Amino acid sequence: MNDLIIARTREELTAARDDGTVALVPTMGALHDGHIQLLKHARPLADNLVASIFVNPTQFGPGEDFEEYPRTFDADLERCAEAGVDVVFAPSVATMYPTGLDSTVMVDPGSLGSVLEGAVRPGHFRGVLTVVAKLFGLVRPDVAVFGEKDYQQLVLIRQMTQALCLGVDVQGCPTARDADGLALSSRNAYLSADEREQATALSRALRAGAAAAADGTDAVLSAARRVVADELIDLDYLALTDPDLGEPVPGQDARLLIAARVGKPRLIDNIGLTLGSG
Ligand code: AMP
């Protein structure tokens, strides 16, 4: 196991890394096997592997779970060391927001920032893109790895990186799941035993939709809807898009995305599929 360095400022980051290439895996901590998969994907991509741990206040809306978000820093450090991380970047809010949180410069996500997750969580992607841009500025990575679990986030980060000419290779990593299909998420910790069972409806709906892909868009959506119809979950959206979140095209790759409240926690998931040309 390597010696893990904890850096809290840009100066400490600079001192911790060598002159080689840098891979960055941004996280909010409470690390699970999904995060570890990103770290393992990133490890061979660069000389220095940096994991950031920062619960970003600007991506949480009023009434969301910023205060209660699970914080497990010591366990996270152990998992990072095991996964071959060289540096954990764990900045303070003041380091990330040197001009304060109010009326400061923020990244405008463009029109995709206000659909799907953005429609339910206004301002969420503004906060996400702003913190990722700041992390890119502080860490200066050559490559950064994000999970497909947060699919709209991945698409928007790719768009931002291109639009703002940030020069970072943004890579996506498949979603890690429990044996019953539930996508791993730090928020699964909030689920009661019954809710945990009900939560499998999201991935079951996605699989049912994907199994109907050869029959086209309507078949995908109705197969997925049939699964969620009988469940005790409160559906926010079920949407079929092209891989860039535009209109799905028959005969081409598509993405099926779902979000639902299961008890208090809100969960999201998605799956890739190839539509039939019919
Ligand atoms: P978070 O700590 O939830 O902000 O997530 C940090 C990174 O881990 C993001 O790029 C997420 O998309 C990714 N991630 C979260 N859950 C999973 C999962 N189950 N599989 C793969 N990546 C994930």
PDB file of C-alpha atoms and ligand atoms in Angstrom:
ATOM      1  CA  MET A   1       0.000   0.000   0.000  1.00  0.00           C
ATOM      2  CA  ASN A   2       1.286   3.480  -0.827  1.00  0.00           C
ATOM      3  CA  ASP A   3       1.574   6.366   1.628  1.00  0.00           C
ATOM      4  CA  LEU A   4      -1.569   8.409   1.312  1.00  0.00           C
ATOM      5  CA  ILE A   5      -1.155  12.185   1.523  1.00  0.00           C
ATOM      6  CA  ILE A   6      -4.021  14.414   2.639  1.00  0.00           C
ATOM      7  CA  ALA A   7      -3.980  17.870   1.036  1.00  0.00           C
ATOM      8  CA  ARG A   8      -6.354  20.642   2.067  1.00  0.00           C
ATOM      9  CA  THR A   9      -5.085  23.578  -0.024  1.00  0.00           C
ATOM     10  CA  ARG A  10      -3.655  24.222  -3.494  1.00  0.00           C
ATOM     11  CA  GLU A  11      -0.190  24.573  -1.940  1.00  0.00           C
ATOM     12  CA  GLU A  12      -0.463  21.213  -0.199  1.00  0.00           C
ATOM     13  CA  LEU A  13      -1.696  19.649  -3.435  1.00  0.00           C
ATOM     14  CA  THR A  14       1.250  21.018  -5.383  1.00  0.00           C
ATOM     15  CA  ALA A  15       3.672  19.743  -2.754  1.00  0.00           C
ATOM     16  CA  ALA A  16       2.024  16.291  -2.747  1.00  0.00           C
ATOM     17  CA  ARG A  17       2.200  15.511  -6.464  1.00  0.00           C
ATOM     18  CA  ASP A  18       5.202  14.869  -8.697  1.00  0.00           C
ATOM     19  CA  ASP A  19       5.700  16.339 -12.173  1.00  0.00           C
ATOM     20  CA  GLY A  20       3.895  13.479 -13.898  1.00  0.00           C
ATOM     21  CA  THR A  21       0.341  13.252 -15.181  1.00  0.00           C
ATOM     22  CA  VAL A  22      -2.656  13.515 -12.854  1.00  0.00           C
ATOM     23  CA  ALA A  23      -5.948  11.614 -12.748  1.00  0.00           C
ATOM     24  CA  LEU A  24      -8.761  13.034 -10.603  1.00  0.00           C
ATOM     25  CA  VAL A  25     -11.800  11.270  -9.147  1.00  0.00           C
ATOM     26  CA  PRO A  26     -14.129  13.818  -7.532  1.00  0.00           C
ATOM     27  CA  THR A  27     -16.391  12.521  -4.739  1.00  0.00           C
ATOM     28  CA  MET A  28     -18.453  13.747  -1.819  1.00  0.00           C
ATOM     29  CA  GLY A  29     -17.048  10.985   0.405  1.00  0.00           C
ATOM     30  CA  ALA A  30     -19.077   8.216   2.092  1.00  0.00           C
ATOM     31  CA  LEU A  31     -17.188   5.999  -0.323  1.00  0.00           C
ATOM     32  CA  HIS A  32     -18.722   2.740  -1.544  1.00  0.00           C
ATOM     33  CA  ASP A  33     -17.733   0.176  -4.164  1.00  0.00           C
ATOM     34  CA  GLY A  34     -18.991   2.447  -6.968  1.00  0.00           C
ATOM     35  CA  HIS A  35     -16.417   5.076  -6.007  1.00  0.00           C
ATOM     36  CA  ILE A  36     -13.740   2.380  -5.689  1.00  0.00           C
ATOM     37  CA  GLN A  37     -14.512   1.234  -9.221  1.00  0.00           C
ATOM     38  CA  LEU A  38     -13.843   4.792 -10.465  1.00  0.00           C
ATOM     39  CA  LEU A  39     -10.553   4.878  -8.539  1.00  0.00           C
ATOM     40  CA  LYS A  40      -9.484   1.525 -10.009  1.00  0.00           C
ATOM     41  CA  HIS A  41     -10.387   2.724 -13.503  1.00  0.00           C
ATOM     42  CA  ALA A  42      -8.400   5.930 -12.944  1.00  0.00           C
ATOM     43  CA  ARG A  43      -5.306   4.368 -11.284  1.00  0.00           C
ATOM     44  CA  PRO A  44      -3.547   3.208 -14.493  1.00  0.00           C
ATOM     45  CA  LEU A  45      -4.441   6.394 -16.412  1.00  0.00           C
ATOM     46  CA  ALA A  46      -1.873   8.725 -14.807  1.00  0.00           C
ATOM     47  CA  ASP A  47       1.229   8.924 -12.614  1.00  0.00           C
ATOM     48  CA  ASN A  48      -0.635  10.659  -9.771  1.00  0.00           C
ATOM     49  CA  LEU A  49      -4.096   9.616  -8.600  1.00  0.00           C
ATOM     50  CA  VAL A  50      -6.008  12.286  -6.696  1.00  0.00           C
ATOM     51  CA  ALA A  51      -9.382  11.599  -5.052  1.00  0.00           C
ATOM     52  CA  SER A  52     -11.232  14.667  -3.869  1.00  0.00           C
ATOM     53  CA  ILE A  53     -13.659  14.544  -0.963  1.00  0.00           C
ATOM     54  CA  PHE A  54     -15.838  17.619  -0.662  1.00  0.00           C
ATOM     55  CA  VAL A  55     -19.532  17.872   0.185  1.00  0.00           C
ATOM     56  CA  ASN A  56     -20.361  20.795  -2.062  1.00  0.00           C
ATOM     57  CA  PRO A  57     -22.943  23.136  -0.483  1.00  0.00           C
ATOM     58  CA  THR A  58     -23.971  24.840  -3.744  1.00  0.00           C
ATOM     59  CA  GLN A  59     -25.345  21.682  -5.347  1.00  0.00           C
ATOM     60  CA  PHE A  60     -27.842  21.086  -2.531  1.00  0.00           C
ATOM     61  CA  GLY A  61     -31.149  22.945  -2.706  1.00  0.00           C
ATOM     62  CA  PRO A  62     -33.033  24.357   0.276  1.00  0.00           C
ATOM     63  CA  GLY A  63     -34.536  21.454   2.242  1.00  0.00           C
ATOM     64  CA  GLU A  64     -32.145  18.915   0.691  1.00  0.00           C
ATOM     65  CA  ASP A  65     -29.795  16.758   2.758  1.00  0.00           C
ATOM     66  CA  PHE A  66     -26.583  18.851   2.897  1.00  0.00           C
ATOM     67  CA  GLU A  67     -26.395  18.756   6.711  1.00  0.00           C
ATOM     68  CA  GLU A  68     -27.313  15.067   6.998  1.00  0.00           C
ATOM     69  CA  TYR A  69     -25.226  13.891   4.028  1.00  0.00           C
ATOM     70  CA  PRO A  70     -23.147  10.941   5.362  1.00  0.00           C
ATOM     71  CA  ARG A  71     -19.587  11.899   6.291  1.00  0.00           C
ATOM     72  CA  THR A  72     -17.203   8.975   6.902  1.00  0.00           C
ATOM     73  CA  PHE A  73     -13.785  10.574   6.386  1.00  0.00           C
ATOM     74  CA  ASP A  74     -11.581   8.090   8.273  1.00  0.00           C
ATOM     75  CA  ALA A  75     -13.112   5.059   6.543  1.00  0.00           C
ATOM     76  CA  ASP A  76     -12.847   6.920   3.211  1.00  0.00           C
ATOM     77  CA  LEU A  77      -9.105   7.415   3.728  1.00  0.00           C
ATOM     78  CA  GLU A  78      -8.623   3.697   4.292  1.00  0.00           C
ATOM     79  CA  ARG A  79     -10.553   2.815   1.152  1.00  0.00           C
ATOM     80  CA  CYS A  80      -8.568   5.378  -0.866  1.00  0.00           C
ATOM     81  CA  ALA A  81      -5.266   3.925   0.365  1.00  0.00           C
ATOM     82  CA  GLU A  82      -6.399   0.418  -0.602  1.00  0.00           C
ATOM     83  CA  ALA A  83      -7.401   1.624  -4.083  1.00  0.00           C
ATOM     84  CA  GLY A  84      -3.941   3.096  -4.728  1.00  0.00           C
ATOM     85  CA  VAL A  85      -4.807   6.783  -4.320  1.00  0.00           C
ATOM     86  CA  ASP A  86      -1.739   9.012  -3.903  1.00  0.00           C
ATOM     87  CA  VAL A  87      -3.444  12.169  -2.652  1.00  0.00           C
ATOM     88  CA  VAL A  88      -6.813  12.820  -1.031  1.00  0.00           C
ATOM     89  CA  PHE A  89      -7.777  16.421  -1.657  1.00  0.00           C
ATOM     90  CA  ALA A  90     -10.165  17.448   1.124  1.00  0.00           C
ATOM     91  CA  PRO A  91     -10.547  21.225   0.899  1.00  0.00           C
ATOM     92  CA  SER A  92     -12.523  23.546   3.165  1.00  0.00           C
ATOM     93  CA  VAL A  93     -15.479  25.556   1.856  1.00  0.00           C
ATOM     94  CA  ALA A  94     -13.237  28.648   2.018  1.00  0.00           C
ATOM     95  CA  THR A  95     -10.628  26.999  -0.232  1.00  0.00           C
ATOM     96  CA  MET A  96     -13.274  26.021  -2.776  1.00  0.00           C
ATOM     97  CA  TYR A  97     -15.200  29.312  -2.562  1.00  0.00           C
ATOM     98  CA  PRO A  98     -12.509  31.952  -1.906  1.00  0.00           C
ATOM     99  CA  THR A  99     -14.926  34.772  -2.833  1.00  0.00           C
ATOM    100  CA  GLY A 100     -17.731  33.380  -0.671  1.00  0.00           C
ATOM    101  CA  LEU A 101     -20.911  31.446  -1.427  1.00  0.00           C
ATOM    102  CA  ASP A 102     -23.213  34.387  -2.180  1.00  0.00           C
ATOM    103  CA  SER A 103     -23.366  36.221  -5.493  1.00  0.00           C
ATOM    104  CA  THR A 104     -20.147  34.604  -6.643  1.00  0.00           C
ATOM    105  CA  VAL A 105     -19.148  33.463 -10.151  1.00  0.00           C
ATOM    106  CA  MET A 106     -20.948  30.236 -11.066  1.00  0.00           C
ATOM    107  CA  VAL A 107     -21.050  28.061 -14.189  1.00  0.00           C
ATOM    108  CA  ASP A 108     -24.280  28.224 -16.234  1.00  0.00           C
ATOM    109  CA  PRO A 109     -25.031  24.647 -17.390  1.00  0.00           C
ATOM    110  CA  GLY A 110     -27.077  25.772 -20.427  1.00  0.00           C
ATOM    111  CA  SER A 111     -30.421  24.292 -21.421  1.00  0.00           C
ATOM    112  CA  LEU A 112     -29.634  20.688 -20.394  1.00  0.00           C
ATOM    113  CA  GLY A 113     -29.173  21.889 -16.836  1.00  0.00           C
ATOM    114  CA  SER A 114     -32.887  22.447 -16.328  1.00  0.00           C
ATOM    115  CA  VAL A 115     -34.340  19.166 -17.626  1.00  0.00           C
ATOM    116  CA  LEU A 116     -34.707  15.796 -15.820  1.00  0.00           C
ATOM    117  CA  GLU A 117     -32.705  16.138 -12.567  1.00  0.00           C
ATOM    118  CA  GLY A 118     -32.376  19.870 -13.196  1.00  0.00           C
ATOM    119  CA  ALA A 119     -36.164  20.284 -13.408  1.00  0.00           C
ATOM    120  CA  VAL A 120     -36.640  18.614 -10.017  1.00  0.00           C
ATOM    121  CA  ARG A 121     -33.533  20.179  -8.420  1.00  0.00           C
ATOM    122  CA  PRO A 122     -33.265  23.770  -9.707  1.00  0.00           C
ATOM    123  CA  GLY A 123     -29.690  25.067  -9.457  1.00  0.00           C
ATOM    124  CA  HIS A 124     -28.243  21.604  -8.802  1.00  0.00           C
ATOM    125  CA  PHE A 125     -26.119  21.404 -11.949  1.00  0.00           C
ATOM    126  CA  ARG A 126     -25.006  25.016 -11.578  1.00  0.00           C
ATOM    127  CA  GLY A 127     -23.484  23.928  -8.266  1.00  0.00           C
ATOM    128  CA  VAL A 128     -22.082  20.676  -9.662  1.00  0.00           C
ATOM    129  CA  LEU A 129     -20.427  22.263 -12.704  1.00  0.00           C
ATOM    130  CA  THR A 130     -19.054  25.118 -10.620  1.00  0.00           C
ATOM    131  CA  VAL A 131     -17.390  22.783  -8.133  1.00  0.00           C
ATOM    132  CA  VAL A 132     -16.016  20.521 -10.884  1.00  0.00           C
ATOM    133  CA  ALA A 133     -14.576  23.537 -12.724  1.00  0.00           C
ATOM    134  CA  LYS A 134     -12.953  24.666  -9.447  1.00  0.00           C
ATOM    135  CA  LEU A 135     -11.553  21.172  -8.831  1.00  0.00           C
ATOM    136  CA  PHE A 136     -10.132  21.141 -12.357  1.00  0.00           C
ATOM    137  CA  GLY A 137      -8.555  24.545 -11.646  1.00  0.00           C
ATOM    138  CA  LEU A 138      -7.060  23.461  -8.326  1.00  0.00           C
ATOM    139  CA  VAL A 139      -5.970  19.923  -9.202  1.00  0.00           C
ATOM    140  CA  ARG A 140      -5.143  20.557 -12.898  1.00  0.00           C
ATOM    141  CA  PRO A 141      -5.834  16.935 -13.882  1.00  0.00           C
ATOM    142  CA  ASP A 142      -5.058  15.452 -17.292  1.00  0.00           C
ATOM    143  CA  VAL A 143      -7.949  13.037 -16.910  1.00  0.00           C
ATOM    144  CA  ALA A 144     -11.002  12.960 -14.623  1.00  0.00           C
ATOM    145  CA  VAL A 145     -13.311   9.997 -14.035  1.00  0.00           C
ATOM    146  CA  PHE A 146     -17.047  10.188 -13.274  1.00  0.00           C
ATOM    147  CA  GLY A 147     -19.762   7.548 -12.845  1.00  0.00           C
ATOM    148  CA  GLU A 148     -22.479   6.805 -15.391  1.00  0.00           C
ATOM    149  CA  LYS A 149     -24.733   6.438 -12.343  1.00  0.00           C
ATOM    150  CA  ASP A 150     -25.134  10.236 -12.486  1.00  0.00           C
ATOM    151  CA  TYR A 151     -25.601  10.196 -16.227  1.00  0.00           C
ATOM    152  CA  GLN A 152     -26.874  13.739 -16.776  1.00  0.00           C
ATOM    153  CA  GLN A 153     -24.015  15.021 -14.619  1.00  0.00           C
ATOM    154  CA  LEU A 154     -21.513  13.135 -16.797  1.00  0.00           C
ATOM    155  CA  VAL A 155     -23.009  14.555 -20.007  1.00  0.00           C
ATOM    156  CA  LEU A 156     -22.996  18.093 -18.593  1.00  0.00           C
ATOM    157  CA  ILE A 157     -19.411  17.816 -17.327  1.00  0.00           C
ATOM    158  CA  ARG A 158     -18.330  16.667 -20.794  1.00  0.00           C
ATOM    159  CA  GLN A 159     -20.177  19.617 -22.341  1.00  0.00           C
ATOM    160  CA  MET A 160     -18.690  22.099 -19.869  1.00  0.00           C
ATOM    161  CA  THR A 161     -15.171  20.766 -20.391  1.00  0.00           C
ATOM    162  CA  GLN A 162     -15.538  21.251 -24.126  1.00  0.00           C
ATOM    163  CA  ALA A 163     -17.417  24.569 -23.962  1.00  0.00           C
ATOM    164  CA  LEU A 164     -15.005  26.165 -21.484  1.00  0.00           C
ATOM    165  CA  CYS A 165     -11.924  24.646 -23.195  1.00  0.00           C
ATOM    166  CA  LEU A 166     -10.747  23.073 -19.944  1.00  0.00           C
ATOM    167  CA  GLY A 167      -8.526  20.496 -21.643  1.00  0.00           C
ATOM    168  CA  VAL A 168      -9.360  17.577 -19.350  1.00  0.00           C
ATOM    169  CA  ASP A 169     -10.048  14.067 -20.677  1.00  0.00           C
ATOM    170  CA  VAL A 170     -13.420  13.248 -19.051  1.00  0.00           C
ATOM    171  CA  GLN A 171     -14.050   9.502 -18.778  1.00  0.00           C
ATOM    172  CA  GLY A 172     -17.197   7.683 -17.653  1.00  0.00           C
ATOM    173  CA  CYS A 173     -17.357   4.441 -15.688  1.00  0.00           C
ATOM    174  CA  PRO A 174     -20.245   1.915 -15.590  1.00  0.00           C
ATOM    175  CA  THR A 175     -22.602   1.852 -12.606  1.00  0.00           C
ATOM    176  CA  ALA A 176     -21.701  -0.480  -9.741  1.00  0.00           C
ATOM    177  CA  ARG A 177     -24.717  -2.352  -8.359  1.00  0.00           C
ATOM    178  CA  ASP A 178     -25.646  -4.593  -5.473  1.00  0.00           C
ATOM    179  CA  ALA A 179     -26.443  -8.214  -6.346  1.00  0.00           C
ATOM    180  CA  ASP A 180     -30.184  -7.404  -6.580  1.00  0.00           C
ATOM    181  CA  GLY A 181     -29.535  -4.638  -9.124  1.00  0.00           C
ATOM    182  CA  LEU A 182     -29.831  -1.566  -6.874  1.00  0.00           C
ATOM    183  CA  ALA A 183     -27.269   1.031  -7.981  1.00  0.00           C
ATOM    184  CA  LEU A 184     -24.824   1.757  -5.164  1.00  0.00           C
ATOM    185  CA  SER A 185     -25.321   5.222  -3.695  1.00  0.00           C
ATOM    186  CA  SER A 186     -24.273   6.968  -0.515  1.00  0.00           C
ATOM    187  CA  ARG A 187     -27.976   7.807  -0.086  1.00  0.00           C
ATOM    188  CA  ASN A 188     -28.931   4.086   0.094  1.00  0.00           C
ATOM    189  CA  ALA A 189     -27.819   4.384   3.723  1.00  0.00           C
ATOM    190  CA  TYR A 190     -31.040   6.330   4.404  1.00  0.00           C
ATOM    191  CA  LEU A 191     -33.314   3.470   3.221  1.00  0.00           C
ATOM    192  CA  SER A 192     -35.263   1.354   5.722  1.00  0.00           C
ATOM    193  CA  ALA A 193     -35.327  -2.425   5.100  1.00  0.00           C
ATOM    194  CA  ASP A 194     -38.717  -2.162   3.340  1.00  0.00           C
ATOM    195  CA  GLU A 195     -37.628   0.809   1.250  1.00  0.00           C
ATOM    196  CA  ARG A 196     -34.422  -0.982   0.316  1.00  0.00           C
ATOM    197  CA  GLU A 197     -36.606  -3.745  -1.152  1.00  0.00           C
ATOM    198  CA  GLN A 198     -38.908  -1.251  -2.941  1.00  0.00           C
ATOM    199  CA  ALA A 199     -35.882   0.581  -4.341  1.00  0.00           C
ATOM    200  CA  THR A 200     -35.034  -2.376  -6.588  1.00  0.00           C
ATOM    201  CA  ALA A 201     -38.038  -1.270  -8.698  1.00  0.00           C
ATOM    202  CA  LEU A 202     -35.807   1.360 -10.349  1.00  0.00           C
ATOM    203  CA  SER A 203     -33.288  -1.096 -11.784  1.00  0.00           C
ATOM    204  CA  ARG A 204     -36.021  -3.658 -12.521  1.00  0.00           C
ATOM    205  CA  ALA A 205     -37.867  -1.028 -14.566  1.00  0.00           C
ATOM    206  CA  LEU A 206     -34.678  -0.157 -16.462  1.00  0.00           C
ATOM    207  CA  ARG A 207     -33.951  -3.799 -17.241  1.00  0.00           C
ATOM    208  CA  ALA A 208     -37.551  -4.358 -18.409  1.00  0.00           C
ATOM    209  CA  GLY A 209     -37.256  -1.291 -20.639  1.00  0.00           C
ATOM    210  CA  ALA A 210     -33.924  -2.445 -22.075  1.00  0.00           C
ATOM    211  CA  ALA A 211     -35.354  -5.907 -22.774  1.00  0.00           C
ATOM    212  CA  ALA A 212     -38.004  -4.261 -24.997  1.00  0.00           C
ATOM    213  CA  ALA A 213     -35.476  -2.094 -26.877  1.00  0.00           C
ATOM    214  CA  ALA A 214     -35.779  -4.011 -30.144  1.00  0.00           C
ATOM    215  CA  ASP A 215     -39.454  -2.975 -30.316  1.00  0.00           C
ATOM    216  CA  GLY A 216     -38.736   0.754 -30.148  1.00  0.00           C
ATOM    217  CA  THR A 217     -39.311   3.792 -27.934  1.00  0.00           C
ATOM    218  CA  ASP A 218     -42.947   3.239 -26.929  1.00  0.00           C
ATOM    219  CA  ALA A 219     -42.311  -0.409 -26.038  1.00  0.00           C
ATOM    220  CA  VAL A 220     -39.331   0.562 -23.851  1.00  0.00           C
ATOM    221  CA  LEU A 221     -41.287   3.188 -21.942  1.00  0.00           C
ATOM    222  CA  SER A 222     -44.388   1.055 -21.414  1.00  0.00           C
ATOM    223  CA  ALA A 223     -42.377  -1.986 -20.267  1.00  0.00           C
ATOM    224  CA  ALA A 224     -40.553   0.171 -17.726  1.00  0.00           C
ATOM    225  CA  ARG A 225     -43.764   1.915 -16.629  1.00  0.00           C
ATOM    226  CA  ARG A 226     -45.486  -1.422 -16.025  1.00  0.00           C
ATOM    227  CA  VAL A 227     -42.812  -2.298 -13.452  1.00  0.00           C
ATOM    228  CA  VAL A 228     -43.066   0.939 -11.488  1.00  0.00           C
ATOM    229  CA  ALA A 229     -46.890   1.146 -11.673  1.00  0.00           C
ATOM    230  CA  ASP A 230     -47.426  -1.426  -8.904  1.00  0.00           C
ATOM    231  CA  GLU A 231     -44.662  -0.206  -6.625  1.00  0.00           C
ATOM    232  CA  LEU A 232     -44.667   2.006  -3.579  1.00  0.00           C
ATOM    233  CA  ILE A 233     -42.337   4.497  -5.155  1.00  0.00           C
ATOM    234  CA  ASP A 234     -43.039   8.074  -6.115  1.00  0.00           C
ATOM    235  CA  LEU A 235     -41.794   8.450  -9.695  1.00  0.00           C
ATOM    236  CA  ASP A 236     -40.230  11.797 -10.618  1.00  0.00           C
ATOM    237  CA  TYR A 237     -39.472  10.897 -14.217  1.00  0.00           C
ATOM    238  CA  LEU A 238     -38.901   8.028 -16.595  1.00  0.00           C
ATOM    239  CA  ALA A 239     -37.296   9.257 -19.811  1.00  0.00           C
ATOM    240  CA  LEU A 240     -35.774   7.794 -22.941  1.00  0.00           C
ATOM    241  CA  THR A 241     -33.165   9.979 -24.650  1.00  0.00           C
ATOM    242  CA  ASP A 242     -30.269   9.713 -27.048  1.00  0.00           C
ATOM    243  CA  PRO A 243     -26.812   9.369 -25.390  1.00  0.00           C
ATOM    244  CA  ASP A 244     -26.513  13.196 -25.209  1.00  0.00           C
ATOM    245  CA  LEU A 245     -29.976  13.521 -23.603  1.00  0.00           C
ATOM    246  CA  GLY A 246     -31.655  14.672 -26.825  1.00  0.00           C
ATOM    247  CA  GLU A 247     -34.518  12.919 -28.626  1.00  0.00           C
ATOM    248  CA  PRO A 248     -34.015   9.144 -29.005  1.00  0.00           C
ATOM    249  CA  VAL A 249     -33.387   7.952 -32.574  1.00  0.00           C
ATOM    250  CA  PRO A 250     -34.703   4.563 -33.819  1.00  0.00           C
ATOM    251  CA  GLY A 251     -31.894   2.150 -34.654  1.00  0.00           C
ATOM    252  CA  GLN A 252     -29.378   4.010 -32.482  1.00  0.00           C
ATOM    253  CA  ASP A 253     -28.008   3.965 -28.948  1.00  0.00           C
ATOM    254  CA  ALA A 254     -30.255   5.478 -26.302  1.00  0.00           C
ATOM    255  CA  ARG A 255     -30.408   6.042 -22.554  1.00  0.00           C
ATOM    256  CA  LEU A 256     -33.297   5.207 -20.246  1.00  0.00           C
ATOM    257  CA  LEU A 257     -33.272   7.329 -17.079  1.00  0.00           C
ATOM    258  CA  ILE A 258     -35.368   7.065 -13.940  1.00  0.00           C
ATOM    259  CA  ALA A 259     -35.723   9.024 -10.708  1.00  0.00           C
ATOM    260  CA  ALA A 260     -38.044   8.274  -7.812  1.00  0.00           C
ATOM    261  CA  ARG A 261     -38.559   8.970  -4.169  1.00  0.00           C
ATOM    262  CA  VAL A 262     -38.525   5.796  -2.083  1.00  0.00           C
ATOM    263  CA  GLY A 263     -39.747   6.930   1.324  1.00  0.00           C
ATOM    264  CA  LYS A 264     -37.756  10.099   2.005  1.00  0.00           C
ATOM    265  CA  PRO A 265     -34.639   9.318  -0.059  1.00  0.00           C
ATOM    266  CA  ARG A 266     -34.628  10.222  -3.737  1.00  0.00           C
ATOM    267  CA  LEU A 267     -32.829   7.740  -5.990  1.00  0.00           C
ATOM    268  CA  ILE A 268     -31.721   7.900  -9.635  1.00  0.00           C
ATOM    269  CA  ASP A 269     -30.566   5.264 -12.092  1.00  0.00           C
ATOM    270  CA  ASN A 270     -30.149   4.773 -15.842  1.00  0.00           C
ATOM    271  CA  ILE A 271     -29.224   2.180 -18.441  1.00  0.00           C
ATOM    272  CA  GLY A 272     -27.852   2.202 -21.990  1.00  0.00           C
ATOM    273  CA  LEU A 273     -29.675   0.353 -24.762  1.00  0.00           C
ATOM    274  CA  THR A 274     -29.861   0.150 -28.543  1.00  0.00           C
ATOM    275  CA  LEU A 275     -33.265   0.886 -30.037  1.00  0.00           C
ATOM    276  CA  GLY A 276     -34.728  -1.236 -32.816  1.00  0.00           C
ATOM    277  CA  SER A 277     -35.221   0.605 -36.077  1.00  0.00           C
ATOM    278  CA  GLY A 278     -38.965  -0.178 -36.294  1.00  0.00           C
TER     279      GLY A 278
HETATM  280  P1  AMP B   1     -20.772  11.284  -5.224  1.00  0.00           P
HETATM  281  O1  AMP B   1     -19.799  11.031  -4.122  1.00  0.00           O
HETATM  282  O2  AMP B   1     -22.106  10.656  -5.032  1.00  0.00           O
HETATM  283  O3  AMP B   1     -20.828  12.730  -5.643  1.00  0.00           O
HETATM  284  O4  AMP B   1     -20.184  10.522  -6.492  1.00  0.00           O
HETATM  285  C1  AMP B   1     -18.856  10.699  -6.893  1.00  0.00           C
HETATM  286  C2  AMP B   1     -18.652   9.985  -8.192  1.00  0.00           C
HETATM  287  O5  AMP B   1     -18.943   8.600  -8.026  1.00  0.00           O
HETATM  288  C3  AMP B   1     -19.576  10.490  -9.318  1.00  0.00           C
HETATM  289  O6  AMP B   1     -18.838  10.537 -10.533  1.00  0.00           O
HETATM  290  C4  AMP B   1     -20.651   9.449  -9.339  1.00  0.00           C
HETATM  291  O7  AMP B   1     -21.281   9.339 -10.610  1.00  0.00           O
HETATM  292  C5  AMP B   1     -19.858   8.195  -9.027  1.00  0.00           C
HETATM  293  N1  AMP B   1     -20.729   7.132  -8.533  1.00  0.00           N
HETATM  294  C6  AMP B   1     -21.655   7.201  -7.537  1.00  0.00           C
HETATM  295  N2  AMP B   1     -22.303   6.026  -7.407  1.00  0.00           N
HETATM  296  C7  AMP B   1     -21.788   5.193  -8.348  1.00  0.00           C
HETATM  297  C8  AMP B   1     -22.043   3.840  -8.740  1.00  0.00           C
HETATM  298  N3  AMP B   1     -22.970   3.099  -8.129  1.00  0.00           N
HETATM  299  N4  AMP B   1     -21.317   3.328  -9.757  1.00  0.00           N
HETATM  300  C9  AMP B   1     -20.371   4.068 -10.392  1.00  0.00           C
HETATM  301  N5  AMP B   1     -20.081   5.344 -10.077  1.00  0.00           N
HETATM  302  C10 AMP B   1     -20.778   5.903  -9.071  1.00  0.00           C
END
